[in-house]
Amino acid sequence: MQRFQCYINGEFTDGEVRFESIDPATGRAWAEMPEAREADVDRAVEAACKALHDGPWHKFSATQRGKLLYKLADLVAENAGKLAELETRDTGKIIRETSAQIAYVADYYRYYAGIADKIEGSYLPIDKPDMDVWLRREPIGVVAMVVPWNSQLFLSAVKIGPALAAGCTMVVKASEDGPAPLLEFARLVHEAGFPAGVVNIITGFGPSCGAALSRHPQVDHIAFTGGPETARHVVRNSAENLASTSLELGGKSPFIVFADADLESAANAQVAGIFAATGQSCVAGSRLIVERSVKDRFLRILKAKAEAIRIGSPLDMATEVGPLATERQRDHVQALVARSLSAGAGLVTGGTAPEGAGFYFRPTILDCDGSASPSLDNEFFGPVLSVLSFETEAEALRLANDTRYGLAAGVFTQNLTRAHRLMKGIRAGIVWVNTYRAVSPIAPFGGFGLSGHGREGGLEAALDYTRTKTVWLRTSDDPIPDPFVMR
Ligand code: NAD
């Protein structure tokens, strides 16, 4: 069995308690992880706090911080193969995707390396004589980062990159379901030469480790990605330390197909939107809203594509759909499909777990027209597509917005003016027109409503890791006049 360590204050540590990590493709334990408990969380936060205020880090120029980030980016690129294999092994996400995604993660670090010395303050045209006033942008402080199991290197890069660019220090809690890639990434942070305590990486369970971290009195900001229910715990925890929060949560994203769309292209995007990453994607296009006149034709194309998908070992480059990350997740998907079928949804394809070991579930399509299927409101975080049809553009928009989530949406049409109307009318943080599931370090990412708030990616994300300080400098040498009048 492989053994992994936490990274606290520049040192690798086993911790007193360990737990086994399960390979989702076999259902068997393959590695031992250190379980961080409250005392470990305290040590990690104290190290981050010390590094922020007393260590060499706060004396680094922004350009020096950028140089370290460039180094980290190069190390991620050089080690992408190994990191991808660990992520695939520990979470079941197919190697085809982890290899490509982690190679791209290096570009996120590069992007924020370049931004480090472009975070500028400002000078204010103040309305008083003999006074210079300006705003400094300072790091927000010690950041607690809590991430879910899927795409951990990506979801942590969009936090670690901008936070380091801004000069923050941090404690990153890897998910207990598949922490191997982030714990391995800690070795690259160490090799890049960040001073001790700037980046601490631990793992442990939500109600113990995650809770202790998010309510810690020395934490200034919590960057959380996960489900809305957990987010409520995190926000309640933040009532203790009054830390600010940014929340990237789940979704029930609409994928709208009009009759004039290129149906073949839309079907490929729909497959990418719901079956890639075995549907364990926050932006999964899980509600297909298709114009009634092409519904049957579009479903025929989709069904054929879904049934041709190669299910297999996630470590095989030819595999297209691997297992879900945990048994709990597979059981959740299975139970929600069963409830949806009982509520009247029609089974187009899939709906079952294949025989054999591992937490697999077949790509599934549910026809939900005329039913109140729970699949329409509840996030599966699995390979299950719910289908509704519409007659008019207004109906399509109403169905698209009929959700408390608001992360992403896809619109497929050749009609330019309609695309513009929908792009404005849809209540979601990301709208893709004639494409889906495209991301970039340059483009902000985040949601509305139950999908959370805060934006990751782009320049603003780096500014979100800063706070302003207003500095007043009196330029007159005359004595201060009447002390009883406010200046
Ligand atoms: P989760 O909410 O169960 O767990 C996320 C993290 O929170 C884990 O590290 C967990 O240990 C921690 N946690 C659990 N309880 C906690 C508590 N009481 N206090 C503090 N931390 C706690 O999420 P998951 O099941 O691992 O992941 C799936 C969810 O994540 C889905 O809802 C998915 O849509 C969402 N997600 C969102 C995005 C996005 O960017 N918007 C990206 C990926 C995943």
Short mmCIF file of C-alpha atoms and ligand atoms in Angstrom, two decimals:
data_model
loop_
_atom_site.label_atom_id
_atom_site.label_comp_id
_atom_site.label_asym_id
_atom_site.label_seq_id
_atom_site.Cartn_x
_atom_site.Cartn_y
_atom_site.Cartn_z
CA MET A 1 0.00 0.00 0.00
CA GLN A 2 1.25 3.48 -0.83
CA ARG A 3 1.52 5.94 2.05
CA PHE A 4 0.95 9.68 1.84
CA GLN A 5 1.78 12.48 4.25
CA CYS A 6 0.39 15.86 5.23
CA TYR A 7 2.51 18.97 4.65
CA ILE A 8 2.59 21.36 7.60
CA ASN A 9 5.03 24.22 8.17
CA GLY A 10 7.36 23.00 5.43
CA GLU A 11 7.56 19.45 6.80
CA PHE A 12 5.99 16.18 5.75
CA THR A 13 4.21 14.42 8.56
CA ASP A 14 2.44 11.09 9.02
CA GLY A 15 0.00 12.24 11.67
CA GLU A 16 -1.05 10.02 14.55
CA VAL A 17 -4.09 8.52 12.87
CA ARG A 18 -4.35 7.11 9.36
CA PHE A 19 -7.17 5.95 7.13
CA GLU A 20 -7.38 3.82 4.02
CA SER A 21 -8.18 5.25 0.62
CA ILE A 22 -10.26 3.09 -1.72
CA ASP A 23 -9.56 2.56 -5.42
CA PRO A 24 -13.05 3.12 -6.93
CA ALA A 25 -12.28 0.84 -9.90
CA THR A 26 -11.80 -2.18 -7.64
CA GLY A 27 -13.47 -1.19 -4.37
CA ARG A 28 -10.26 -2.16 -2.53
CA ALA A 29 -7.97 -0.07 -0.33
CA TRP A 30 -4.80 0.96 -2.17
CA ALA A 31 -3.22 3.70 -0.03
CA GLU A 32 -2.95 4.98 3.52
CA MET A 33 -3.67 8.63 4.26
CA PRO A 34 -2.89 10.73 7.33
CA GLU A 35 -6.05 11.94 9.06
CA ALA A 36 -5.57 15.50 10.27
CA ARG A 37 -7.47 16.23 13.47
CA GLU A 38 -7.99 19.42 15.42
CA ALA A 39 -4.43 19.57 16.79
CA ASP A 40 -3.00 19.16 13.26
CA VAL A 41 -5.35 21.86 11.95
CA ASP A 42 -4.14 24.17 14.74
CA ARG A 43 -0.51 23.54 13.81
CA ALA A 44 -1.19 24.17 10.13
CA VAL A 45 -3.13 27.40 10.72
CA GLU A 46 -0.54 28.66 13.19
CA ALA A 47 2.19 27.97 10.64
CA ALA A 48 0.23 29.89 7.99
CA CYS A 49 -0.32 32.77 10.42
CA LYS A 50 3.35 32.92 11.36
CA ALA A 51 4.40 32.78 7.70
CA LEU A 52 2.03 35.64 6.92
CA HIS A 53 3.27 37.99 9.62
CA ASP A 54 6.74 36.95 10.74
CA GLY A 55 8.35 34.79 8.06
CA PRO A 56 10.30 35.83 4.97
CA TRP A 57 7.16 35.62 2.81
CA HIS A 58 5.75 39.04 3.69
CA LYS A 59 9.04 40.63 2.67
CA PHE A 60 8.94 39.00 -0.79
CA SER A 61 8.26 41.43 -3.61
CA ALA A 62 5.27 40.64 -5.79
CA THR A 63 7.70 39.80 -8.61
CA GLN A 64 9.46 37.26 -6.36
CA ARG A 65 6.10 35.66 -5.57
CA GLY A 66 5.42 35.48 -9.28
CA LYS A 67 8.77 33.79 -9.92
CA LEU A 68 7.98 31.07 -7.37
CA LEU A 69 4.60 30.56 -9.01
CA TYR A 70 6.30 30.14 -12.40
CA LYS A 71 8.55 27.52 -10.85
CA LEU A 72 5.56 25.72 -9.38
CA ALA A 73 3.83 25.82 -12.79
CA ASP A 74 6.88 24.20 -14.43
CA LEU A 75 6.99 21.51 -11.75
CA VAL A 76 3.27 20.75 -12.23
CA ALA A 77 3.83 20.46 -16.00
CA GLU A 78 6.84 18.16 -15.49
CA ASN A 79 4.97 15.95 -13.02
CA ALA A 80 1.56 16.03 -14.73
CA GLY A 81 1.77 12.36 -15.70
CA LYS A 82 2.40 11.17 -12.16
CA LEU A 83 -0.21 13.49 -10.64
CA ALA A 84 -2.76 12.36 -13.23
CA GLU A 85 -2.14 8.72 -12.43
CA LEU A 86 -2.61 9.36 -8.70
CA GLU A 87 -5.83 11.28 -9.25
CA THR A 88 -7.15 8.53 -11.51
CA ARG A 89 -6.19 5.84 -9.01
CA ASP A 90 -7.68 7.62 -6.02
CA THR A 91 -10.88 9.08 -7.54
CA GLY A 92 -11.59 6.94 -10.61
CA LYS A 93 -11.58 9.92 -12.97
CA ILE A 94 -10.37 8.63 -16.34
CA ILE A 95 -6.69 9.06 -17.18
CA ARG A 96 -7.60 10.65 -20.52
CA GLU A 97 -9.13 13.57 -18.66
CA THR A 98 -6.77 13.80 -15.67
CA SER A 99 -3.71 13.89 -17.98
CA ALA A 100 -5.12 16.73 -20.07
CA GLN A 101 -6.57 18.63 -17.12
CA ILE A 102 -3.44 18.54 -14.96
CA ALA A 103 -1.21 19.62 -17.85
CA TYR A 104 -3.58 22.61 -18.16
CA VAL A 105 -3.46 23.26 -14.38
CA ALA A 106 0.16 24.36 -14.96
CA ASP A 107 -1.23 27.18 -17.13
CA TYR A 108 -3.42 28.37 -14.24
CA TYR A 109 -0.32 28.75 -12.08
CA ARG A 110 1.44 30.53 -14.95
CA TYR A 111 -1.46 32.92 -15.37
CA TYR A 112 -1.41 33.88 -11.69
CA ALA A 113 2.41 34.05 -11.71
CA GLY A 114 2.04 36.82 -14.30
CA ILE A 115 -0.63 38.58 -12.28
CA ALA A 116 1.35 38.72 -9.01
CA ASP A 117 3.03 42.05 -9.83
CA LYS A 118 0.02 43.54 -11.59
CA ILE A 119 -2.13 43.85 -8.48
CA GLU A 120 -2.07 47.60 -8.04
CA GLY A 121 -3.33 50.00 -5.44
CA SER A 122 -4.71 53.41 -6.36
CA TYR A 123 -4.33 57.08 -5.57
CA LEU A 124 -7.50 58.95 -4.56
CA PRO A 125 -8.34 62.49 -5.80
CA ILE A 126 -9.22 63.50 -2.24
CA ASP A 127 -11.40 66.52 -1.50
CA LYS A 128 -9.05 68.07 1.09
CA PRO A 129 -5.97 70.29 0.77
CA ASP A 130 -2.51 69.11 1.79
CA MET A 131 -3.49 65.47 1.92
CA ASP A 132 -2.28 62.48 -0.10
CA VAL A 133 -4.58 59.47 0.13
CA TRP A 134 -4.14 56.13 -1.50
CA LEU A 135 -5.37 52.54 -1.31
CA ARG A 136 -2.97 49.70 -0.79
CA ARG A 137 -4.02 46.20 -1.74
CA GLU A 138 -2.82 43.77 0.92
CA PRO A 139 -3.28 40.00 1.17
CA ILE A 140 -6.59 39.04 2.76
CA GLY A 141 -4.66 36.90 5.24
CA VAL A 142 -4.74 33.22 6.18
CA VAL A 143 -7.02 31.34 3.80
CA ALA A 144 -8.70 28.01 4.53
CA MET A 145 -9.33 26.11 1.30
CA VAL A 146 -11.73 23.18 1.34
CA VAL A 147 -12.23 21.17 -1.84
CA PRO A 148 -14.31 18.16 -2.97
CA TRP A 149 -12.93 14.98 -4.51
CA ASN A 150 -13.41 15.75 -8.19
CA SER A 151 -10.67 17.66 -10.04
CA GLN A 152 -8.83 18.49 -6.84
CA LEU A 153 -5.70 19.81 -8.51
CA PHE A 154 -7.79 22.04 -10.74
CA LEU A 155 -10.17 23.22 -7.98
CA SER A 156 -7.24 23.97 -5.69
CA ALA A 157 -5.20 25.73 -8.43
CA VAL A 158 -7.98 28.30 -8.89
CA LYS A 159 -7.62 29.09 -5.19
CA ILE A 160 -3.89 28.58 -4.48
CA GLY A 161 -2.75 30.45 -7.63
CA PRO A 162 -4.56 33.77 -6.99
CA ALA A 163 -4.04 33.55 -3.21
CA LEU A 164 -0.25 33.20 -3.63
CA ALA A 165 -0.20 35.95 -6.25
CA ALA A 166 -1.91 38.21 -3.69
CA GLY A 167 0.59 37.26 -0.94
CA CYS A 168 -1.74 35.16 1.25
CA THR A 169 -0.79 32.05 3.19
CA MET A 170 -3.06 29.02 3.33
CA VAL A 171 -4.17 25.67 4.66
CA VAL A 172 -5.62 23.45 1.95
CA LYS A 173 -7.84 20.57 3.04
CA ALA A 174 -7.89 17.83 0.42
CA SER A 175 -11.07 15.75 0.25
CA GLU A 176 -11.00 12.58 2.32
CA ASP A 177 -12.30 10.85 -0.82
CA GLY A 178 -9.15 10.78 -2.93
CA PRO A 179 -6.56 13.11 -1.36
CA ALA A 180 -3.53 11.48 -3.06
CA PRO A 181 -2.98 14.03 -5.88
CA LEU A 182 -3.05 17.06 -3.56
CA LEU A 183 -0.78 15.45 -0.97
CA GLU A 184 1.66 14.63 -3.77
CA PHE A 185 1.35 18.19 -5.11
CA ALA A 186 2.68 19.36 -1.71
CA ARG A 187 6.06 17.89 -2.72
CA LEU A 188 6.13 20.26 -5.70
CA VAL A 189 5.28 23.25 -3.48
CA HIS A 190 8.23 22.24 -1.28
CA GLU A 191 10.54 21.78 -4.27
CA ALA A 192 9.53 25.15 -5.74
CA GLY A 193 10.93 26.76 -2.59
CA PHE A 194 7.96 28.48 -0.94
CA PRO A 195 8.93 29.41 2.64
CA ALA A 196 7.67 27.11 5.40
CA GLY A 197 4.05 27.67 6.38
CA VAL A 198 2.99 29.57 3.25
CA VAL A 199 1.17 26.55 1.80
CA ASN A 200 0.06 23.76 4.15
CA ILE A 201 -1.77 20.75 2.74
CA ILE A 202 -3.71 18.36 4.95
CA THR A 203 -6.57 15.92 4.63
CA GLY A 204 -9.19 14.61 7.02
CA PHE A 205 -12.91 14.24 7.45
CA GLY A 206 -15.41 17.06 6.96
CA PRO A 207 -17.13 17.22 10.35
CA SER A 208 -13.78 17.09 12.22
CA CYS A 209 -10.94 18.46 10.10
CA GLY A 210 -13.04 20.65 7.73
CA ALA A 211 -15.08 22.09 10.59
CA ALA A 212 -12.01 22.79 12.79
CA LEU A 213 -10.36 24.55 9.87
CA SER A 214 -13.31 26.67 8.77
CA ARG A 215 -14.08 27.96 12.27
CA HIS A 216 -10.45 28.49 13.30
CA PRO A 217 -10.01 31.93 14.92
CA GLN A 218 -6.89 32.72 12.88
CA VAL A 219 -8.54 32.07 9.51
CA ASP A 220 -9.45 35.25 7.58
CA HIS A 221 -11.11 33.79 4.49
CA ILE A 222 -12.63 30.44 3.52
CA ALA A 223 -12.59 29.37 -0.12
CA PHE A 224 -14.97 26.44 -0.35
CA THR A 225 -15.98 24.15 -3.20
CA GLY A 226 -18.50 21.39 -2.55
CA GLY A 227 -22.19 20.77 -2.08
CA PRO A 228 -24.73 23.36 -0.81
CA GLU A 229 -25.48 21.40 2.37
CA THR A 230 -21.81 21.39 3.37
CA ALA A 231 -21.59 25.06 2.40
CA ARG A 232 -24.26 25.81 5.03
CA HIS A 233 -22.03 24.19 7.67
CA VAL A 234 -19.07 26.22 6.45
CA VAL A 235 -21.04 29.48 6.59
CA ARG A 236 -22.24 28.62 10.11
CA ASN A 237 -18.63 27.89 11.10
CA SER A 238 -17.61 31.26 9.70
CA ALA A 239 -19.94 32.89 12.23
CA GLU A 240 -17.30 31.95 14.82
CA ASN A 241 -14.29 33.60 13.19
CA LEU A 242 -16.25 36.05 10.99
CA ALA A 243 -14.09 35.01 8.05
CA SER A 244 -15.29 36.01 4.60
CA THR A 245 -16.35 33.13 2.34
CA SER A 246 -16.42 32.31 -1.33
CA LEU A 247 -18.61 29.37 -2.27
CA GLU A 248 -18.47 27.29 -5.45
CA LEU A 249 -21.29 24.79 -5.18
CA GLY A 250 -23.26 22.37 -7.28
CA GLY A 251 -25.54 22.76 -10.26
CA LYS A 252 -28.49 21.48 -12.25
CA SER A 253 -27.44 23.16 -15.44
CA PRO A 254 -29.80 23.44 -18.44
CA PHE A 255 -28.61 22.38 -21.87
CA ILE A 256 -31.00 23.91 -24.43
CA VAL A 257 -31.18 22.55 -27.98
CA PHE A 258 -33.24 24.37 -30.63
CA ALA A 259 -34.42 22.64 -33.80
CA ASP A 260 -32.09 24.78 -35.95
CA ALA A 261 -28.96 23.63 -34.08
CA ASP A 262 -26.31 21.38 -35.57
CA LEU A 263 -27.70 18.30 -33.80
CA GLU A 264 -24.60 16.16 -34.23
CA SER A 265 -22.40 18.82 -32.67
CA ALA A 266 -24.94 19.49 -29.90
CA ALA A 267 -25.11 15.76 -29.12
CA ASN A 268 -21.32 15.58 -28.77
CA ALA A 269 -21.40 18.58 -26.45
CA GLN A 270 -24.22 16.98 -24.46
CA VAL A 271 -22.16 13.79 -24.08
CA ALA A 272 -19.25 15.94 -22.88
CA GLY A 273 -21.60 17.84 -20.60
CA ILE A 274 -23.11 14.87 -18.78
CA PHE A 275 -21.03 11.72 -19.32
CA ALA A 276 -17.47 13.15 -19.23
CA ALA A 277 -15.90 12.71 -15.78
CA THR A 278 -18.73 10.18 -15.23
CA GLY A 279 -21.00 13.17 -14.66
CA GLN A 280 -19.03 14.22 -11.55
CA SER A 281 -18.75 17.76 -12.71
CA CYS A 282 -20.33 20.78 -11.06
CA VAL A 283 -21.17 22.20 -14.51
CA ALA A 284 -22.71 18.95 -15.76
CA GLY A 285 -25.40 19.82 -18.31
CA SER A 286 -27.81 17.55 -16.49
CA ARG A 287 -31.13 18.94 -17.78
CA LEU A 288 -31.55 18.62 -21.55
CA ILE A 289 -34.26 21.03 -22.73
CA VAL A 290 -34.88 20.18 -26.37
CA GLU A 291 -37.32 21.63 -28.94
CA ARG A 292 -40.19 19.18 -29.30
CA SER A 293 -39.98 18.89 -33.09
CA VAL A 294 -36.46 17.39 -32.86
CA LYS A 295 -36.73 15.62 -29.52
CA ASP A 296 -37.06 12.08 -30.91
CA ARG A 297 -34.29 12.59 -33.47
CA PHE A 298 -31.95 14.14 -30.91
CA LEU A 299 -32.62 11.41 -28.36
CA ARG A 300 -31.91 8.72 -31.00
CA ILE A 301 -28.49 10.30 -31.69
CA LEU A 302 -27.76 10.68 -27.97
CA LYS A 303 -28.88 7.15 -27.08
CA ALA A 304 -26.60 5.68 -29.75
CA LYS A 305 -23.67 7.75 -28.45
CA ALA A 306 -24.40 6.85 -24.80
CA GLU A 307 -24.60 3.14 -25.58
CA ALA A 308 -21.32 3.25 -27.55
CA ILE A 309 -19.40 4.75 -24.61
CA ARG A 310 -16.50 2.57 -23.46
CA ILE A 311 -16.85 1.84 -19.75
CA GLY A 312 -13.73 0.40 -18.17
CA SER A 313 -10.64 0.83 -16.08
CA PRO A 314 -9.99 4.55 -15.56
CA LEU A 315 -6.26 3.90 -16.04
CA ASP A 316 -6.86 2.70 -19.63
CA MET A 317 -6.47 5.55 -22.18
CA ALA A 318 -9.31 4.06 -24.25
CA THR A 319 -11.86 4.26 -21.39
CA GLU A 320 -14.49 7.00 -21.69
CA VAL A 321 -16.52 6.44 -18.52
CA GLY A 322 -14.93 5.17 -15.32
CA PRO A 323 -16.36 4.49 -11.88
CA LEU A 324 -17.91 7.04 -9.55
CA ALA A 325 -15.51 8.16 -6.84
CA THR A 326 -17.15 6.39 -3.92
CA GLU A 327 -19.62 3.62 -3.17
CA ARG A 328 -21.78 6.21 -1.36
CA GLN A 329 -21.92 8.27 -4.57
CA ARG A 330 -22.84 5.24 -6.72
CA ASP A 331 -25.60 4.32 -4.25
CA HIS A 332 -26.93 7.90 -4.30
CA VAL A 333 -27.10 7.87 -8.11
CA GLN A 334 -28.77 4.47 -8.16
CA ALA A 335 -31.37 5.46 -5.54
CA LEU A 336 -32.22 8.76 -7.27
CA VAL A 337 -32.66 6.99 -10.62
CA ALA A 338 -35.03 4.48 -8.93
CA ARG A 339 -37.06 7.31 -7.34
CA SER A 340 -37.25 9.13 -10.68
CA LEU A 341 -38.50 6.03 -12.48
CA SER A 342 -41.14 5.51 -9.77
CA ALA A 343 -42.20 9.15 -10.24
CA GLY A 344 -42.94 8.46 -13.91
CA ALA A 345 -39.69 9.26 -15.74
CA GLY A 346 -39.13 7.04 -18.80
CA LEU A 347 -35.87 5.12 -19.14
CA VAL A 348 -34.23 5.86 -22.51
CA THR A 349 -31.00 4.02 -21.75
CA GLY A 350 -28.82 2.88 -18.83
CA GLY A 351 -30.28 2.99 -15.35
CA THR A 352 -28.21 0.20 -13.82
CA ALA A 353 -24.78 -0.56 -12.42
CA PRO A 354 -22.78 -3.07 -14.48
CA GLU A 355 -21.89 -6.44 -12.86
CA GLY A 356 -18.50 -6.74 -11.19
CA ALA A 357 -16.24 -4.84 -8.84
CA GLY A 358 -15.94 -1.06 -8.64
CA PHE A 359 -18.43 1.79 -8.31
CA TYR A 360 -19.60 1.93 -11.93
CA PHE A 361 -22.95 3.17 -13.24
CA ARG A 362 -24.11 3.08 -16.86
CA PRO A 363 -24.62 6.37 -18.75
CA THR A 364 -28.33 6.99 -18.24
CA ILE A 365 -30.97 9.09 -19.98
CA LEU A 366 -34.36 9.74 -18.37
CA ASP A 367 -37.28 11.17 -20.34
CA CYS A 368 -38.99 13.43 -17.80
CA ASP A 369 -41.71 14.98 -20.00
CA GLY A 370 -45.02 14.85 -18.14
CA SER A 371 -43.53 13.66 -14.84
CA ALA A 372 -42.48 15.39 -11.65
CA SER A 373 -39.22 13.46 -11.60
CA PRO A 374 -36.92 14.27 -8.66
CA SER A 375 -34.06 13.95 -11.13
CA LEU A 376 -34.99 17.43 -12.39
CA ASP A 377 -34.28 19.17 -9.07
CA ASN A 378 -31.61 17.08 -7.37
CA GLU A 379 -27.98 16.98 -8.31
CA PHE A 380 -26.81 13.45 -9.19
CA PHE A 381 -23.15 14.27 -9.60
CA GLY A 382 -23.20 11.22 -11.84
CA PRO A 383 -23.83 10.16 -15.46
CA VAL A 384 -27.59 10.78 -15.55
CA LEU A 385 -29.34 13.12 -17.98
CA SER A 386 -32.94 14.28 -17.47
CA VAL A 387 -34.84 15.36 -20.61
CA LEU A 388 -37.64 17.89 -21.03
CA SER A 389 -39.05 19.35 -24.25
CA PHE A 390 -40.47 22.76 -25.21
CA GLU A 391 -42.48 24.45 -27.98
CA THR A 392 -41.46 28.12 -27.69
CA GLU A 393 -38.35 30.11 -26.79
CA ALA A 394 -40.16 31.57 -23.77
CA GLU A 395 -40.95 28.06 -22.52
CA ALA A 396 -37.30 27.03 -22.99
CA LEU A 397 -36.16 29.98 -20.91
CA ARG A 398 -38.74 29.31 -18.20
CA LEU A 399 -37.63 25.66 -17.92
CA ALA A 400 -33.96 26.66 -17.92
CA ASN A 401 -34.52 29.04 -14.99
CA ASP A 402 -36.78 26.60 -13.12
CA THR A 403 -34.03 25.69 -10.63
CA ARG A 404 -32.55 27.12 -7.45
CA TYR A 405 -29.08 26.46 -8.84
CA GLY A 406 -27.41 28.79 -11.36
CA LEU A 407 -23.94 27.63 -12.27
CA ALA A 408 -23.87 27.08 -16.04
CA ALA A 409 -26.04 26.73 -19.14
CA GLY A 410 -25.62 25.63 -22.75
CA VAL A 411 -27.57 27.06 -25.70
CA PHE A 412 -27.46 25.39 -29.10
CA THR A 413 -28.94 27.38 -31.99
CA GLN A 414 -27.86 28.97 -35.28
CA ASN A 415 -30.05 32.00 -34.56
CA LEU A 416 -27.82 34.84 -33.39
CA THR A 417 -30.48 37.14 -31.99
CA ARG A 418 -32.10 34.28 -30.06
CA ALA A 419 -28.70 33.28 -28.64
CA HIS A 420 -28.25 36.85 -27.36
CA ARG A 421 -31.72 36.92 -25.79
CA LEU A 422 -31.13 33.65 -23.97
CA MET A 423 -27.63 34.59 -22.89
CA LYS A 424 -29.17 37.60 -21.11
CA GLY A 425 -32.25 35.79 -19.78
CA ILE A 426 -30.60 32.73 -18.28
CA ARG A 427 -29.85 33.06 -14.57
CA ALA A 428 -26.43 31.38 -14.35
CA GLY A 429 -22.81 32.41 -13.89
CA ILE A 430 -21.61 30.86 -17.17
CA VAL A 431 -23.44 30.57 -20.51
CA TRP A 432 -21.88 28.54 -23.31
CA VAL A 433 -23.33 29.09 -26.79
CA ASN A 434 -22.79 26.23 -29.25
CA THR A 435 -20.14 24.76 -26.97
CA TYR A 436 -20.00 23.32 -23.45
CA ARG A 437 -17.60 22.67 -20.55
CA ALA A 438 -14.91 25.04 -21.82
CA VAL A 439 -12.75 26.66 -19.11
CA SER A 440 -9.69 28.91 -19.04
CA PRO A 441 -7.54 30.65 -16.42
CA ILE A 442 -8.50 33.91 -18.14
CA ALA A 443 -12.28 33.42 -17.78
CA PRO A 444 -14.05 33.77 -14.40
CA PHE A 445 -16.06 30.78 -13.21
CA GLY A 446 -18.83 30.70 -10.59
CA GLY A 447 -22.55 30.67 -9.99
CA PHE A 448 -25.77 32.27 -8.81
CA GLY A 449 -28.23 31.08 -6.17
CA LEU A 450 -27.62 27.62 -4.70
CA SER A 451 -24.54 27.34 -6.91
CA GLY A 452 -22.81 29.80 -4.59
CA HIS A 453 -21.05 33.12 -5.00
CA GLY A 454 -17.54 34.24 -5.72
CA ARG A 455 -15.68 33.87 -8.99
CA GLU A 456 -12.60 31.77 -9.64
CA GLY A 457 -10.28 32.31 -12.61
CA GLY A 458 -9.48 35.66 -14.18
CA LEU A 459 -7.89 38.78 -12.72
CA GLU A 460 -10.70 39.52 -10.27
CA ALA A 461 -10.12 36.26 -8.46
CA ALA A 462 -6.68 37.54 -7.45
CA LEU A 463 -8.20 40.82 -6.24
CA ASP A 464 -10.66 38.78 -4.15
CA TYR A 465 -7.66 37.53 -2.15
CA THR A 466 -6.75 41.09 -1.22
CA ARG A 467 -8.25 43.73 1.04
CA THR A 468 -7.66 47.42 0.81
CA LYS A 469 -5.94 49.64 3.32
CA THR A 470 -6.59 53.39 3.12
CA VAL A 471 -3.55 55.50 3.91
CA TRP A 472 -3.85 59.26 4.70
CA LEU A 473 -0.67 61.37 4.60
CA ARG A 474 -0.81 65.04 5.54
CA THR A 475 1.66 67.00 3.42
CA SER A 476 1.54 70.29 5.36
CA ASP A 477 4.17 71.18 7.98
CA ASP A 478 1.79 73.66 9.68
CA PRO A 479 0.52 72.57 13.10
CA ILE A 480 -2.82 70.76 13.09
CA PRO A 481 -5.53 73.41 13.66
CA ASP A 482 -8.63 73.10 15.88
CA PRO A 483 -8.45 69.53 17.33
CA PHE A 484 -12.23 69.55 18.02
CA VAL A 485 -13.20 69.67 14.37
CA MET A 486 -13.11 66.52 12.32
CA ARG A 487 -10.79 66.85 9.39
P1 NAD B 1 -18.94 17.92 -0.03
O1 NAD B 1 -19.67 19.19 0.11
O2 NAD B 1 -19.46 16.70 0.62
O3 NAD B 1 -17.42 18.05 0.50
C1 NAD B 1 -16.57 19.06 0.06
C2 NAD B 1 -15.49 19.27 1.10
O4 NAD B 1 -16.09 19.78 2.30
C3 NAD B 1 -14.74 17.99 1.50
O5 NAD B 1 -13.36 18.29 1.61
C4 NAD B 1 -15.33 17.68 2.88
O6 NAD B 1 -14.44 16.99 3.72
C5 NAD B 1 -15.60 19.07 3.42
N1 NAD B 1 -16.59 19.10 4.50
C6 NAD B 1 -17.61 18.23 4.73
N2 NAD B 1 -18.30 18.59 5.84
C7 NAD B 1 -17.71 19.72 6.31
C8 NAD B 1 -17.98 20.59 7.42
N3 NAD B 1 -18.96 20.34 8.28
N4 NAD B 1 -17.19 21.67 7.60
C9 NAD B 1 -16.19 21.93 6.72
N5 NAD B 1 -15.89 21.14 5.67
C10 NAD B 1 -16.64 20.05 5.45
O7 NAD B 1 -18.78 17.75 -1.58
P2 NAD B 1 -18.37 16.44 -2.35
O8 NAD B 1 -19.49 15.49 -2.16
O9 NAD B 1 -16.98 16.07 -1.99
O10 NAD B 1 -18.35 17.01 -3.86
C11 NAD B 1 -19.46 17.13 -4.63
C12 NAD B 1 -20.08 18.52 -4.58
O11 NAD B 1 -19.14 19.53 -4.95
C13 NAD B 1 -21.19 18.63 -5.62
O12 NAD B 1 -22.31 19.30 -5.10
C14 NAD B 1 -20.56 19.45 -6.73
O13 NAD B 1 -21.45 20.06 -7.59
C15 NAD B 1 -19.70 20.38 -5.95
N6 NAD B 1 -18.65 20.97 -6.82
C16 NAD B 1 -18.72 22.31 -7.17
C17 NAD B 1 -17.77 22.86 -8.03
C18 NAD B 1 -17.79 24.34 -8.43
O14 NAD B 1 -16.75 24.85 -8.82
N7 NAD B 1 -18.90 25.04 -8.38
C19 NAD B 1 -16.75 22.06 -8.53
C20 NAD B 1 -16.72 20.73 -8.16
C21 NAD B 1 -17.67 20.20 -7.30
#
